[in-house]
PDB file of C-alpha atoms in Angstrom:
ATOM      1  CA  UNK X   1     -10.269  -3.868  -0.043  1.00 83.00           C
ATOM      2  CA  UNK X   2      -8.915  -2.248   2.932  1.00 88.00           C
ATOM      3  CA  UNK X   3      -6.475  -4.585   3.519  1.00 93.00           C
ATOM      4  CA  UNK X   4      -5.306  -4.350   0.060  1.00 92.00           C
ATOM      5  CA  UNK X   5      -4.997  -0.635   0.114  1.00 93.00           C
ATOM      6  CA  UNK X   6      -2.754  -1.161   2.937  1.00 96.00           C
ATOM      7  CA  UNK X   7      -0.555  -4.072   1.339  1.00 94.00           C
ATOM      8  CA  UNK X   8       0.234  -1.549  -2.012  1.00 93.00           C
ATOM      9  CA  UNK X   9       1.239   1.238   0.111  1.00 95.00           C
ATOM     10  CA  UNK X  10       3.521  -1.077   2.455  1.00 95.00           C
ATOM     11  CA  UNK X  11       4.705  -2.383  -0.871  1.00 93.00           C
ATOM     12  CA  UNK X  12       5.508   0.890  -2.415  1.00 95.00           C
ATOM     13  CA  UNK X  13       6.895   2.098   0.514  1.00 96.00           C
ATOM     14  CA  UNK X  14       9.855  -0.748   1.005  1.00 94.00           C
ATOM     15  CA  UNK X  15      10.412  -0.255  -3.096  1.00 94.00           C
ATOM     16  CA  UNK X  16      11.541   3.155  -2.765  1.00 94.00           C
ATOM     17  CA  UNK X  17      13.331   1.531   0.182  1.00 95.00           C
ATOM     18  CA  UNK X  18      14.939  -0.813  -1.717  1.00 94.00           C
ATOM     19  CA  UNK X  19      14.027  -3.243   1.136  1.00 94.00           C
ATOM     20  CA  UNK X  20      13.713  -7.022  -0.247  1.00 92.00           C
ATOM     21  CA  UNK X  21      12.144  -8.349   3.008  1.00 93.00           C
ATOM     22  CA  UNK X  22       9.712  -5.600   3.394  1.00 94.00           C
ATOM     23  CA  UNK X  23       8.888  -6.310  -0.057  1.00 93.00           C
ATOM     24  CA  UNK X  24       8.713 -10.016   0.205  1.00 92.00           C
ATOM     25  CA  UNK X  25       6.488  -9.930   3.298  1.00 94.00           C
ATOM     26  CA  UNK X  26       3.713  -7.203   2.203  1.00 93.00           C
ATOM     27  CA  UNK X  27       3.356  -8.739  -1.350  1.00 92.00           C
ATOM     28  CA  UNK X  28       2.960 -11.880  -0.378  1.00 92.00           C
ATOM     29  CA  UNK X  29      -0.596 -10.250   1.961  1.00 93.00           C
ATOM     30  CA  UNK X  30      -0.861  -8.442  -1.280  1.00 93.00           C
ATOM     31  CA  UNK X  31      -1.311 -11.601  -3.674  1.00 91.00           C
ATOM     32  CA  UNK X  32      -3.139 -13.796  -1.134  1.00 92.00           C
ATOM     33  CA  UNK X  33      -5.829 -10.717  -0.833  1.00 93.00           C
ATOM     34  CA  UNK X  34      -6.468 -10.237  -4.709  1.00 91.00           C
ATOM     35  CA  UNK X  35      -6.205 -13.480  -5.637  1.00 90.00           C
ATOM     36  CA  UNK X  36      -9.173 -13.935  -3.081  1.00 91.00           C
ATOM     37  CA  UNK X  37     -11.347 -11.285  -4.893  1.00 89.00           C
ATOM     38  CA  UNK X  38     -11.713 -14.043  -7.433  1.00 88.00           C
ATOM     39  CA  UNK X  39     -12.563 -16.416  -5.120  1.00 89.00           C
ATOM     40  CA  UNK X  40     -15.131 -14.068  -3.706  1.00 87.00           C
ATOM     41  CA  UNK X  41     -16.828 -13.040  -6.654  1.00 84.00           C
ATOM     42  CA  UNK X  42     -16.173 -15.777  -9.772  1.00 87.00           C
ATOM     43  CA  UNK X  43     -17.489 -12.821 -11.945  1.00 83.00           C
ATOM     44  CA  UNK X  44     -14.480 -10.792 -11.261  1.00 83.00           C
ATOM     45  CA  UNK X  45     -11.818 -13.093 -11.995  1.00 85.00           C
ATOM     46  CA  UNK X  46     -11.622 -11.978 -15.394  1.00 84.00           C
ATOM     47  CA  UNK X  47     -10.644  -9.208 -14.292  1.00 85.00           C
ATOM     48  CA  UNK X  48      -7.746  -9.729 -12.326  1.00 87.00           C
ATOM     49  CA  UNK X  49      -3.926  -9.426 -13.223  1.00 88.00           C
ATOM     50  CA  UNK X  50      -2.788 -11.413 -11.077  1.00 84.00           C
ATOM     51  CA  UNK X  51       0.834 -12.019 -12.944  1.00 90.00           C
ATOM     52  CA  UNK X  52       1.067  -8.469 -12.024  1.00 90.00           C
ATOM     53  CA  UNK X  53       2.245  -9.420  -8.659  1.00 86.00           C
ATOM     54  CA  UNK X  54       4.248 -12.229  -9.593  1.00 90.00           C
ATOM     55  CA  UNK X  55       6.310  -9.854 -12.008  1.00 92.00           C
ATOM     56  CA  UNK X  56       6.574  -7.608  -8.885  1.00 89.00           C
ATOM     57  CA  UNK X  57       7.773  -9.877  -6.663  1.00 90.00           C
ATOM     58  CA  UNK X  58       9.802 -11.481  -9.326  1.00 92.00           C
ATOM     59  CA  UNK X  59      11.452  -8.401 -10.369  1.00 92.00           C
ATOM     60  CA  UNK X  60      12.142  -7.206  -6.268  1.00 90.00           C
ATOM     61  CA  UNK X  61      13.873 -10.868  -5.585  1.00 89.00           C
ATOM     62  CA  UNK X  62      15.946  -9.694  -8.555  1.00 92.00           C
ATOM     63  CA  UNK X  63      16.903  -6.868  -7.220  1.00 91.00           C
ATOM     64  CA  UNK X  64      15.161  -4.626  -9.513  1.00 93.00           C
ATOM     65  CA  UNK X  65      13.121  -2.321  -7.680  1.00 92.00           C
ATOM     66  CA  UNK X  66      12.256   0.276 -10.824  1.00 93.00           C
ATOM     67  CA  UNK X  67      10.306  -3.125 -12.355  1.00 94.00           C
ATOM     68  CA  UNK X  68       8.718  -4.125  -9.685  1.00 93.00           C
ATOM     69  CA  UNK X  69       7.558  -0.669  -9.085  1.00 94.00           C
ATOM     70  CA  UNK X  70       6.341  -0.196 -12.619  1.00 93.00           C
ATOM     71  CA  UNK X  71       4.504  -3.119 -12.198  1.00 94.00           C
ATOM     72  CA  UNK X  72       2.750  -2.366  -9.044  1.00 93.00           C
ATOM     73  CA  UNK X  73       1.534   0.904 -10.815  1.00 94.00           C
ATOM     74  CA  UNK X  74       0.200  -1.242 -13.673  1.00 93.00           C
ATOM     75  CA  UNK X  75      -1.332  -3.002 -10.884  1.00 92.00           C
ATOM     76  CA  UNK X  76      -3.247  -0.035  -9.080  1.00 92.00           C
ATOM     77  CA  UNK X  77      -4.632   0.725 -12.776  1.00 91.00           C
ATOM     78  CA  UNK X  78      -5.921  -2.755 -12.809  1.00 89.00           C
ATOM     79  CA  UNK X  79      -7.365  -1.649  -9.441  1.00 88.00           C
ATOM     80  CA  UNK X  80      -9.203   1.684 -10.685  1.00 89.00           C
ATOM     81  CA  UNK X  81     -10.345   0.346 -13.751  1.00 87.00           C
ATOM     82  CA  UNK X  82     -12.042  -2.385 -11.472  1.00 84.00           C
ATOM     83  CA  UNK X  83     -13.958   0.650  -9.363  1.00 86.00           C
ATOM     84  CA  UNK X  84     -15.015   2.365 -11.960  1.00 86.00           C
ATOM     85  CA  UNK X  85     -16.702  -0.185 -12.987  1.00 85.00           C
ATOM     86  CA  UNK X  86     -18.005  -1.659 -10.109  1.00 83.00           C
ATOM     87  CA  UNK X  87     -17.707  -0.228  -6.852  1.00 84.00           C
ATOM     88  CA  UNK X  88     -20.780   1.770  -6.715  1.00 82.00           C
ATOM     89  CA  UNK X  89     -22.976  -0.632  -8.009  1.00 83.00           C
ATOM     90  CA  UNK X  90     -21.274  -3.098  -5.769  1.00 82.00           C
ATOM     91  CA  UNK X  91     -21.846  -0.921  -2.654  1.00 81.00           C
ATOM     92  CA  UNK X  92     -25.530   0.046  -3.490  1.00 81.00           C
ATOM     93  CA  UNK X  93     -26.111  -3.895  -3.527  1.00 81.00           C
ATOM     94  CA  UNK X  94     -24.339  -4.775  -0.384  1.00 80.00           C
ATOM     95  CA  UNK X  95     -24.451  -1.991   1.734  1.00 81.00           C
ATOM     96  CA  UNK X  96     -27.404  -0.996   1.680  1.00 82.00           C
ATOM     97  CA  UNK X  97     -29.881  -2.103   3.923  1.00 81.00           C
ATOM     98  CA  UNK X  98     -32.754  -4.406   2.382  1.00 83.00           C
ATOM     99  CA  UNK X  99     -35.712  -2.431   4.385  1.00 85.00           C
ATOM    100  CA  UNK X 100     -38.312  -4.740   2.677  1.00 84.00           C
ATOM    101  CA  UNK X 101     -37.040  -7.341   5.154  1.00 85.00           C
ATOM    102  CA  UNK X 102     -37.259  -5.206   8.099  1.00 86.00           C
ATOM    103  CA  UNK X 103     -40.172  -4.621  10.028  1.00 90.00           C
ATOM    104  CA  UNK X 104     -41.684  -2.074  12.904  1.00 91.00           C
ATOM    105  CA  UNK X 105     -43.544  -3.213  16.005  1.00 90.00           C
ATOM    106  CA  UNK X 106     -46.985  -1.062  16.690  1.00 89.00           C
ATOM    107  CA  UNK X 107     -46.648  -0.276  20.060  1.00 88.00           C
ATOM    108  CA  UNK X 108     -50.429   0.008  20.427  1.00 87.00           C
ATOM    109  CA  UNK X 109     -51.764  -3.209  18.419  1.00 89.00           C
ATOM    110  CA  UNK X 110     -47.964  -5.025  18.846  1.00 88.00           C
ATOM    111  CA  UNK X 111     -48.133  -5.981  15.380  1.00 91.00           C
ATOM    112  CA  UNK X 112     -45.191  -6.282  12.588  1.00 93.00           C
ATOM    113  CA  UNK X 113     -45.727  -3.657  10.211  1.00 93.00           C
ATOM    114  CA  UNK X 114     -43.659  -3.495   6.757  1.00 92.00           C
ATOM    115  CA  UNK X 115     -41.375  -0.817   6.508  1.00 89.00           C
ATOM    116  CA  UNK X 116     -43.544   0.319   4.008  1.00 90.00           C
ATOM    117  CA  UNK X 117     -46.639   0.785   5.873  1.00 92.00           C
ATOM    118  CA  UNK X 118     -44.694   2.504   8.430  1.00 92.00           C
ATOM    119  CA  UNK X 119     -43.584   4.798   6.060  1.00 91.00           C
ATOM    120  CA  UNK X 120     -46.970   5.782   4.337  1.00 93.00           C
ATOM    121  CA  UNK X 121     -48.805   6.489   7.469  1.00 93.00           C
ATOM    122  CA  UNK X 122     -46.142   9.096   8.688  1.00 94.00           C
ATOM    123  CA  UNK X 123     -46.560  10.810   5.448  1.00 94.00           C
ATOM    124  CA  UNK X 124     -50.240  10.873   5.737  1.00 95.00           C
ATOM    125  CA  UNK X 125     -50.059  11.737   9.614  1.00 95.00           C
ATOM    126  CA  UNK X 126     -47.479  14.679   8.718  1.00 94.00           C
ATOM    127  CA  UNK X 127     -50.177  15.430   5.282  1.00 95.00           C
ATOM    128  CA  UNK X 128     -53.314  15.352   7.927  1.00 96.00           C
ATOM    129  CA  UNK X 129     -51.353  17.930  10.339  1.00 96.00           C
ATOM    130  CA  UNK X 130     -51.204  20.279   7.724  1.00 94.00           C
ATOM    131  CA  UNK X 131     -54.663  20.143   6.696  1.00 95.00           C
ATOM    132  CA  UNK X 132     -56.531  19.910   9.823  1.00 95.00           C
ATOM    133  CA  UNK X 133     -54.442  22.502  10.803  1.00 94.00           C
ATOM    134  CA  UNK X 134     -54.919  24.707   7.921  1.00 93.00           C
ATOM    135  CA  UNK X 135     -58.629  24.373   8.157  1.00 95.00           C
ATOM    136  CA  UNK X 136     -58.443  24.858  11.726  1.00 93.00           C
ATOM    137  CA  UNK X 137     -59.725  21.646  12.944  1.00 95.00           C
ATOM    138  CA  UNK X 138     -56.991  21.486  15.886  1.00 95.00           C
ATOM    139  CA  UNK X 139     -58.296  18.645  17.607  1.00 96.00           C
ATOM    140  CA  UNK X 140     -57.539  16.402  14.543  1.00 96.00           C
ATOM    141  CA  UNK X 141     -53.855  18.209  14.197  1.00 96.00           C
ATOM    142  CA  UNK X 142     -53.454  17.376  17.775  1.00 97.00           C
ATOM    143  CA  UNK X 143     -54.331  13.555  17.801  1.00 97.00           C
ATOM    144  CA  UNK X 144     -52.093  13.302  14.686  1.00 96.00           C
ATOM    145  CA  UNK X 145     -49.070  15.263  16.160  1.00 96.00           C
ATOM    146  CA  UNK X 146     -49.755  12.304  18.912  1.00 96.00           C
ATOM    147  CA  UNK X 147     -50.018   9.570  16.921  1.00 95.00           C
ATOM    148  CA  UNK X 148     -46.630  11.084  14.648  1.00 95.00           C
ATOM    149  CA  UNK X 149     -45.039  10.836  17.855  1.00 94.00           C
ATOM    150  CA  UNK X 150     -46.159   7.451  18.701  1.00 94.00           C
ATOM    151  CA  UNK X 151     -45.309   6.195  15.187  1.00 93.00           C
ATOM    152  CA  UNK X 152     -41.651   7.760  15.164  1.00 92.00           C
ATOM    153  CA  UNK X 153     -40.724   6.187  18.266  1.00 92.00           C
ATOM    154  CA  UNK X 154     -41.765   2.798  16.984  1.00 91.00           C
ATOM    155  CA  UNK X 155     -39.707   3.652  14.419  1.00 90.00           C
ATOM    156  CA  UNK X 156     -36.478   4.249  16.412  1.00 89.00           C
ATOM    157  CA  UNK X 157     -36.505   1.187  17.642  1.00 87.00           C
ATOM    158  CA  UNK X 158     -35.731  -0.272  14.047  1.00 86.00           C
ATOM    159  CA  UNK X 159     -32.586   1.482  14.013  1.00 85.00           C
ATOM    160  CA  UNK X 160     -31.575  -1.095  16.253  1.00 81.00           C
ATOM    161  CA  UNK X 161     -32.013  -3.786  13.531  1.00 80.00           C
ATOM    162  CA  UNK X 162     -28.474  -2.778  11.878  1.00 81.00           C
ATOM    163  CA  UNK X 163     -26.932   0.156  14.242  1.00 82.00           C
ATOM    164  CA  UNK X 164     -24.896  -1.011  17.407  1.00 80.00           C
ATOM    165  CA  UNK X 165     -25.052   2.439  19.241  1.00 80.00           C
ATOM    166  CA  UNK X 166     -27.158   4.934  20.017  1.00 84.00           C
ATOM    167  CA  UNK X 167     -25.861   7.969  18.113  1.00 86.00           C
ATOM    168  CA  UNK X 168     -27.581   7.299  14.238  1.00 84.00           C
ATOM    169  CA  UNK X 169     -30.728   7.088  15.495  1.00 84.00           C
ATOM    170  CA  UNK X 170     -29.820  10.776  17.863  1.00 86.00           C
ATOM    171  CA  UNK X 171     -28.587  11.981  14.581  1.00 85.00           C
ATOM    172  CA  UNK X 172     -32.091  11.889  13.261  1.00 86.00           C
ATOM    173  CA  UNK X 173     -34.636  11.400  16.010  1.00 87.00           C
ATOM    174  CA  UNK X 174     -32.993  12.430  18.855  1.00 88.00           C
ATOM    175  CA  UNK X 175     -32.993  16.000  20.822  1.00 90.00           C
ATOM    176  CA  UNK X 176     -33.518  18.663  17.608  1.00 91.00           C
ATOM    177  CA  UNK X 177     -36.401  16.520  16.151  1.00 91.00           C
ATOM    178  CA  UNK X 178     -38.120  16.262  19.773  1.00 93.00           C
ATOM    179  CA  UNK X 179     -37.774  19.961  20.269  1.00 93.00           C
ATOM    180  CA  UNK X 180     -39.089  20.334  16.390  1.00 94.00           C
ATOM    181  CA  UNK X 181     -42.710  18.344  17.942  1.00 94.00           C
ATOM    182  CA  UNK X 182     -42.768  20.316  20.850  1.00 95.00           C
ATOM    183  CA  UNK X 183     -42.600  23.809  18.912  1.00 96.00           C
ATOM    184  CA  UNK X 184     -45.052  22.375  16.425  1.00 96.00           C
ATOM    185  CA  UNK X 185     -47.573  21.406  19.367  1.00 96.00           C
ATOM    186  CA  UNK X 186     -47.211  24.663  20.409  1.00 96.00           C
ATOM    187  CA  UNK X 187     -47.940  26.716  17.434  1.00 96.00           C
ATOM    188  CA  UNK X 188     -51.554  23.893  16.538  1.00 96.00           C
ATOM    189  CA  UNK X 189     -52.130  25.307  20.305  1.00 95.00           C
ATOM    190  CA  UNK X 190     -51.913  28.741  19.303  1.00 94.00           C
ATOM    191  CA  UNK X 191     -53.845  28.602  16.028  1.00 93.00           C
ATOM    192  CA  UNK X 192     -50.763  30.124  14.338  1.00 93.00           C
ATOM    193  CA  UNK X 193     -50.625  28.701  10.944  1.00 92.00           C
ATOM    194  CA  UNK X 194     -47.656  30.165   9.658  1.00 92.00           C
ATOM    195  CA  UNK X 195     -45.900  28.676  13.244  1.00 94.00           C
ATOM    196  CA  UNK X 196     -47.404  25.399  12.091  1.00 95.00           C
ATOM    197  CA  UNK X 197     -46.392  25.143   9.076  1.00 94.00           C
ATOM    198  CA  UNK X 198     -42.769  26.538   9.466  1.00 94.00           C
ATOM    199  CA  UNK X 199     -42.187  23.670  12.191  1.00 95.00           C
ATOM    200  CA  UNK X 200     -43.827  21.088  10.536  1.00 94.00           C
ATOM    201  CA  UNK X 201     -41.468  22.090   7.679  1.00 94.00           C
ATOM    202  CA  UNK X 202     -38.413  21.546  10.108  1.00 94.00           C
ATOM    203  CA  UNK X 203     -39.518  18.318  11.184  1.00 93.00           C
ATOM    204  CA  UNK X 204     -39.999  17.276   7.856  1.00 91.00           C
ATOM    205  CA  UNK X 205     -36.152  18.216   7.106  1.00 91.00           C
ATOM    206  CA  UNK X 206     -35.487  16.677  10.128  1.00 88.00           C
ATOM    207  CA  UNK X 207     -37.041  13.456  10.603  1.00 86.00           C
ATOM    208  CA  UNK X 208     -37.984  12.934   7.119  1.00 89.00           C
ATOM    209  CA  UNK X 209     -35.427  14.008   4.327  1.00 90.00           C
ATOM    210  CA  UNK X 210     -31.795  13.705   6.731  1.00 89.00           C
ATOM    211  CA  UNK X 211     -32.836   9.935   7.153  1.00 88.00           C
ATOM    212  CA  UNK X 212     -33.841   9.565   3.001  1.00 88.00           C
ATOM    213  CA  UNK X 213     -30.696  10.893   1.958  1.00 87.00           C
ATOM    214  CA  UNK X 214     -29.001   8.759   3.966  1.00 85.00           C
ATOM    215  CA  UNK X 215     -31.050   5.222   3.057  1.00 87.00           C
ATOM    216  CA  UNK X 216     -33.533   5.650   0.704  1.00 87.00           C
ATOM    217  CA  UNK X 217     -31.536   7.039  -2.162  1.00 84.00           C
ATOM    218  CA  UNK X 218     -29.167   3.962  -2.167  1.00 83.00           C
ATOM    219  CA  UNK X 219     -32.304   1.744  -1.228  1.00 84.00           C
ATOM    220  CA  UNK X 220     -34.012   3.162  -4.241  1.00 85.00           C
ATOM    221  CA  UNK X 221     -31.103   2.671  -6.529  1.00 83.00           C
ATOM    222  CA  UNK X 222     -30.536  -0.923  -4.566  1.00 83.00           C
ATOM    223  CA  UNK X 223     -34.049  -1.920  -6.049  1.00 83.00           C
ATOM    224  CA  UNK X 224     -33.443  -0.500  -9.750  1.00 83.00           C
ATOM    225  CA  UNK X 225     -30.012  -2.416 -10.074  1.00 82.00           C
ATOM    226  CA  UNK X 226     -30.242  -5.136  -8.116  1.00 75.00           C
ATOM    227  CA  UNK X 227     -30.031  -8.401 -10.387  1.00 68.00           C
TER     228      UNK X 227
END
Protein backbone atom coordinates (compact mmCIF):
# COMPACT_ATOMS: atom_id res chain seq x y z
CA UNK A 1 0.00 0.00 0.00
CA UNK A 2 2.86 2.20 0.55
CA UNK A 3 4.37 1.56 -2.46
CA UNK A 4 1.27 2.26 -4.26
CA UNK A 5 0.71 5.56 -2.62
CA UNK A 6 4.01 6.42 -3.93
CA UNK A 7 3.48 5.08 -7.64
CA UNK A 8 -0.02 7.51 -7.95
CA UNK A 9 1.73 10.48 -6.77
CA UNK A 10 4.90 9.83 -9.14
CA UNK A 11 2.20 9.24 -11.70
CA UNK A 12 0.30 12.37 -11.13
CA UNK A 13 3.20 14.25 -10.83
CA UNK A 14 4.83 13.45 -14.55
CA UNK A 15 0.93 14.01 -15.91
CA UNK A 16 0.87 17.50 -15.01
CA UNK A 17 4.38 17.20 -16.46
CA UNK A 18 3.34 16.02 -19.49
CA UNK A 19 6.31 13.58 -19.18
CA UNK A 20 5.60 10.18 -21.22
CA UNK A 21 8.62 8.34 -19.69
CA UNK A 22 7.97 9.37 -16.21
CA UNK A 23 4.61 8.20 -16.87
CA UNK A 24 5.49 4.99 -18.52
CA UNK A 25 7.96 3.99 -15.80
CA UNK A 26 5.81 4.76 -12.46
CA UNK A 27 2.60 3.14 -13.95
CA UNK A 28 4.01 0.31 -14.94
CA UNK A 29 5.19 -0.13 -10.55
CA UNK A 30 1.69 1.13 -10.33
CA UNK A 31 -0.13 -1.86 -12.24
CA UNK A 32 2.31 -4.60 -11.14
CA UNK A 33 1.45 -3.43 -7.31
CA UNK A 34 -2.49 -3.51 -7.63
CA UNK A 35 -2.74 -6.14 -9.75
CA UNK A 36 -0.85 -8.02 -6.84
CA UNK A 37 -3.54 -7.02 -4.23
CA UNK A 38 -5.56 -9.64 -6.04
CA UNK A 39 -3.10 -12.01 -5.90
CA UNK A 40 -2.72 -11.35 -2.22
CA UNK A 41 -6.11 -11.50 -1.14
CA UNK A 42 -8.46 -13.58 -3.94
CA UNK A 43 -11.37 -11.87 -1.98
CA UNK A 44 -10.42 -8.52 -3.22
CA UNK A 45 -10.13 -9.06 -6.76
CA UNK A 46 -13.55 -8.14 -7.31
CA UNK A 47 -12.78 -5.24 -6.40
CA UNK A 48 -10.17 -4.06 -8.47
CA UNK A 49 -10.25 -1.79 -11.69
CA UNK A 50 -7.58 -2.77 -13.02
CA UNK A 51 -8.47 -1.42 -16.80
CA UNK A 52 -8.18 1.74 -14.94
CA UNK A 53 -4.53 1.69 -15.44
CA UNK A 54 -4.48 0.36 -18.75
CA UNK A 55 -6.78 3.38 -19.91
CA UNK A 56 -4.13 5.53 -18.12
CA UNK A 57 -1.33 4.34 -19.62
CA UNK A 58 -3.15 3.98 -22.83
CA UNK A 59 -4.35 7.42 -22.91
CA UNK A 60 -0.48 8.95 -21.72
CA UNK A 61 1.22 6.82 -24.79
CA UNK A 62 -1.39 8.80 -26.72
CA UNK A 63 -0.42 11.75 -25.70
CA UNK A 64 -3.40 12.62 -23.79
CA UNK A 65 -2.51 13.54 -20.45
CA UNK A 66 -6.18 15.15 -19.31
CA UNK A 67 -7.46 11.18 -19.87
CA UNK A 68 -5.06 9.59 -18.33
CA UNK A 69 -5.36 11.91 -15.47
CA UNK A 70 -9.10 11.52 -15.23
CA UNK A 71 -8.57 8.09 -15.09
CA UNK A 72 -6.07 7.90 -12.39
CA UNK A 73 -8.62 9.94 -10.24
CA UNK A 74 -11.26 7.31 -11.04
CA UNK A 75 -8.60 5.11 -9.90
CA UNK A 76 -7.83 6.65 -6.33
CA UNK A 77 -11.81 6.41 -5.85
CA UNK A 78 -11.50 2.79 -6.57
CA UNK A 79 -8.78 3.07 -3.89
CA UNK A 80 -10.98 4.85 -1.05
CA UNK A 81 -13.93 3.00 -1.66
CA UNK A 82 -11.62 -0.13 -1.02
CA UNK A 83 -10.56 1.48 2.67
CA UNK A 84 -13.59 2.27 3.67
CA UNK A 85 -14.48 -0.83 3.47
CA UNK A 86 -11.74 -2.66 4.60
CA UNK A 87 -8.81 -1.17 6.00
CA UNK A 88 -9.71 -1.12 9.55
CA UNK A 89 -10.99 -4.38 9.76
CA UNK A 90 -8.03 -5.46 7.76
CA UNK A 91 -5.56 -3.81 10.20
CA UNK A 92 -7.34 -5.00 13.46
CA UNK A 93 -6.79 -8.64 11.93
CA UNK A 94 -3.23 -8.31 10.92
CA UNK A 95 -1.73 -5.94 13.02
CA UNK A 96 -2.60 -6.69 15.92
CA UNK A 97 -0.79 -8.86 18.01
CA UNK A 98 -2.48 -12.40 18.75
CA UNK A 99 -1.56 -12.25 22.73
CA UNK A 100 -3.35 -15.65 23.20
CA UNK A 101 -0.22 -17.07 21.55
CA UNK A 102 2.17 -15.28 23.63
CA UNK A 103 3.28 -16.27 26.85
CA UNK A 104 5.24 -14.82 30.17
CA UNK A 105 8.02 -16.66 31.99
CA UNK A 106 7.53 -16.67 36.07
CA UNK A 107 10.70 -15.70 37.14
CA UNK A 108 10.17 -17.47 40.48
CA UNK A 109 8.54 -20.97 39.37
CA UNK A 110 10.11 -20.45 35.48
CA UNK A 111 6.92 -21.48 34.16
CA UNK A 112 4.94 -20.26 30.82
CA UNK A 113 2.07 -18.43 31.92
CA UNK A 114 -0.83 -17.31 29.34
CA UNK A 115 -1.05 -13.84 28.76
CA UNK A 116 -4.13 -14.14 30.40
CA UNK A 117 -3.10 -15.33 33.69
CA UNK A 118 -0.53 -12.74 33.69
CA UNK A 119 -2.98 -10.30 33.28
CA UNK A 120 -5.55 -11.35 36.05
CA UNK A 121 -3.07 -11.62 38.79
CA UNK A 122 -1.80 -7.95 38.27
CA UNK A 123 -5.30 -6.85 38.57
CA UNK A 124 -5.84 -8.75 41.68
CA UNK A 125 -2.24 -7.78 43.06
CA UNK A 126 -3.07 -3.95 42.19
CA UNK A 127 -7.09 -4.89 43.81
CA UNK A 128 -5.22 -6.54 47.07
CA UNK A 129 -2.95 -3.22 47.45
CA UNK A 130 -5.85 -1.26 47.78
CA UNK A 131 -7.57 -3.27 50.25
CA UNK A 132 -4.93 -4.34 52.53
CA UNK A 133 -4.01 -1.00 52.41
CA UNK A 134 -7.27 0.49 53.11
CA UNK A 135 -7.80 -1.77 56.03
CA UNK A 136 -4.42 -1.12 57.13
CA UNK A 137 -2.95 -4.47 56.89
CA UNK A 138 0.50 -3.03 55.41
CA UNK A 139 2.38 -6.06 55.52
CA UNK A 140 0.01 -7.67 52.91
CA UNK A 141 0.15 -4.18 50.72
CA UNK A 142 3.82 -4.54 50.98
CA UNK A 143 4.35 -8.23 49.77
CA UNK A 144 1.90 -7.36 46.94
CA UNK A 145 3.61 -4.03 45.88
CA UNK A 146 6.64 -6.79 45.71
CA UNK A 147 5.17 -9.31 43.99
CA UNK A 148 3.45 -6.31 41.35
CA UNK A 149 6.92 -5.54 40.83
CA UNK A 150 8.10 -8.97 40.27
CA UNK A 151 5.14 -9.70 37.95
CA UNK A 152 5.64 -6.42 35.75
CA UNK A 153 9.10 -7.14 35.07
CA UNK A 154 8.26 -10.60 33.85
CA UNK A 155 6.09 -8.88 31.88
CA UNK A 156 8.60 -6.57 30.11
CA UNK A 157 10.32 -9.12 28.93
CA UNK A 158 7.31 -10.07 26.55
CA UNK A 159 7.64 -6.91 24.86
CA UNK A 160 10.48 -8.46 23.36
CA UNK A 161 8.26 -11.07 21.60
CA UNK A 162 7.27 -8.38 18.75
CA UNK A 163 9.34 -4.99 19.64
CA UNK A 164 13.03 -4.77 18.28
CA UNK A 165 14.13 -1.87 20.67
CA UNK A 166 13.96 -0.86 23.86
CA UNK A 167 11.87 2.32 23.80
CA UNK A 168 7.90 0.69 23.78
CA UNK A 169 8.46 -1.13 26.59
CA UNK A 170 10.26 2.56 28.38
CA UNK A 171 7.16 4.11 27.06
CA UNK A 172 5.15 2.11 29.50
CA UNK A 173 7.32 0.43 32.11
CA UNK A 174 10.22 2.29 32.09
CA UNK A 175 11.46 5.38 34.44
CA UNK A 176 7.78 7.22 35.31
CA UNK A 177 6.14 3.81 36.17
CA UNK A 178 9.28 2.81 38.46
CA UNK A 179 9.17 6.14 40.19
CA UNK A 180 5.09 5.60 40.36
CA UNK A 181 6.15 2.04 42.75
CA UNK A 182 8.57 3.78 44.61
CA UNK A 183 6.12 6.75 45.69
CA UNK A 184 3.46 4.13 46.27
CA UNK A 185 5.90 2.07 48.66
CA UNK A 186 6.39 5.06 50.31
CA UNK A 187 3.01 6.28 51.10
CA UNK A 188 1.87 1.93 52.37
CA UNK A 189 5.10 2.96 54.61
CA UNK A 190 3.57 5.94 55.89
CA UNK A 191 0.03 4.66 56.48
CA UNK A 192 -1.19 7.53 54.26
CA UNK A 193 -4.16 6.28 52.47
CA UNK A 194 -5.01 9.05 50.43
CA UNK A 195 -0.92 8.87 49.25
CA UNK A 196 -1.76 5.26 48.50
CA UNK A 197 -4.39 5.47 46.70
CA UNK A 198 -3.48 8.60 44.55
CA UNK A 199 -0.21 6.60 43.40
CA UNK A 200 -1.69 3.48 42.96
CA UNK A 201 -4.10 5.48 40.74
CA UNK A 202 -1.00 6.75 38.66
CA UNK A 203 0.37 3.48 38.23
CA UNK A 204 -2.74 2.21 37.16
CA UNK A 205 -2.79 5.04 34.29
CA UNK A 206 0.53 4.21 33.82
CA UNK A 207 1.24 0.68 33.59
CA UNK A 208 -2.22 -0.40 33.12
CA UNK A 209 -4.53 1.77 30.79
CA UNK A 210 -1.38 3.55 28.35
CA UNK A 211 -0.52 -0.17 27.41
CA UNK A 212 -4.65 -1.18 26.88
CA UNK A 213 -5.21 1.59 24.69
CA UNK A 214 -2.53 0.77 22.79
CA UNK A 215 -3.20 -3.34 22.42
CA UNK A 216 -6.08 -4.40 24.00
CA UNK A 217 -8.64 -2.27 22.27
CA UNK A 218 -7.57 -3.60 18.78
CA UNK A 219 -6.96 -7.11 20.48
CA UNK A 220 -10.48 -6.94 21.74
CA UNK A 221 -11.95 -5.89 18.48
CA UNK A 222 -9.29 -8.54 16.75
CA UNK A 223 -11.30 -11.32 18.70
CA UNK A 224 -14.97 -9.93 17.88
CA UNK A 225 -14.19 -9.73 14.02
CA UNK A 226 -11.87 -12.07 13.39
CA UNK A 227 -13.41 -14.80 10.93
Amino acid sequence: MFKLRREMLAVSDYLALEDAAGVAKWSERLAQHYRKIGEMVPEWQEELEADLISQLQQSAQQGNYEEAARSLRKLGLNCRSCHRDYRAVTAAIYRTPDFSQIHVEDSETLEEEPYRRVMERLTLLVNRIKIASEDERMQTALESLDNLRQRLDDLGQSCESCHKDNAPKSRILGTETEKSLAALEQAIKAGEQKKTGRHLGTLAVQGCARCHSVHRTLYDLKGAIAP
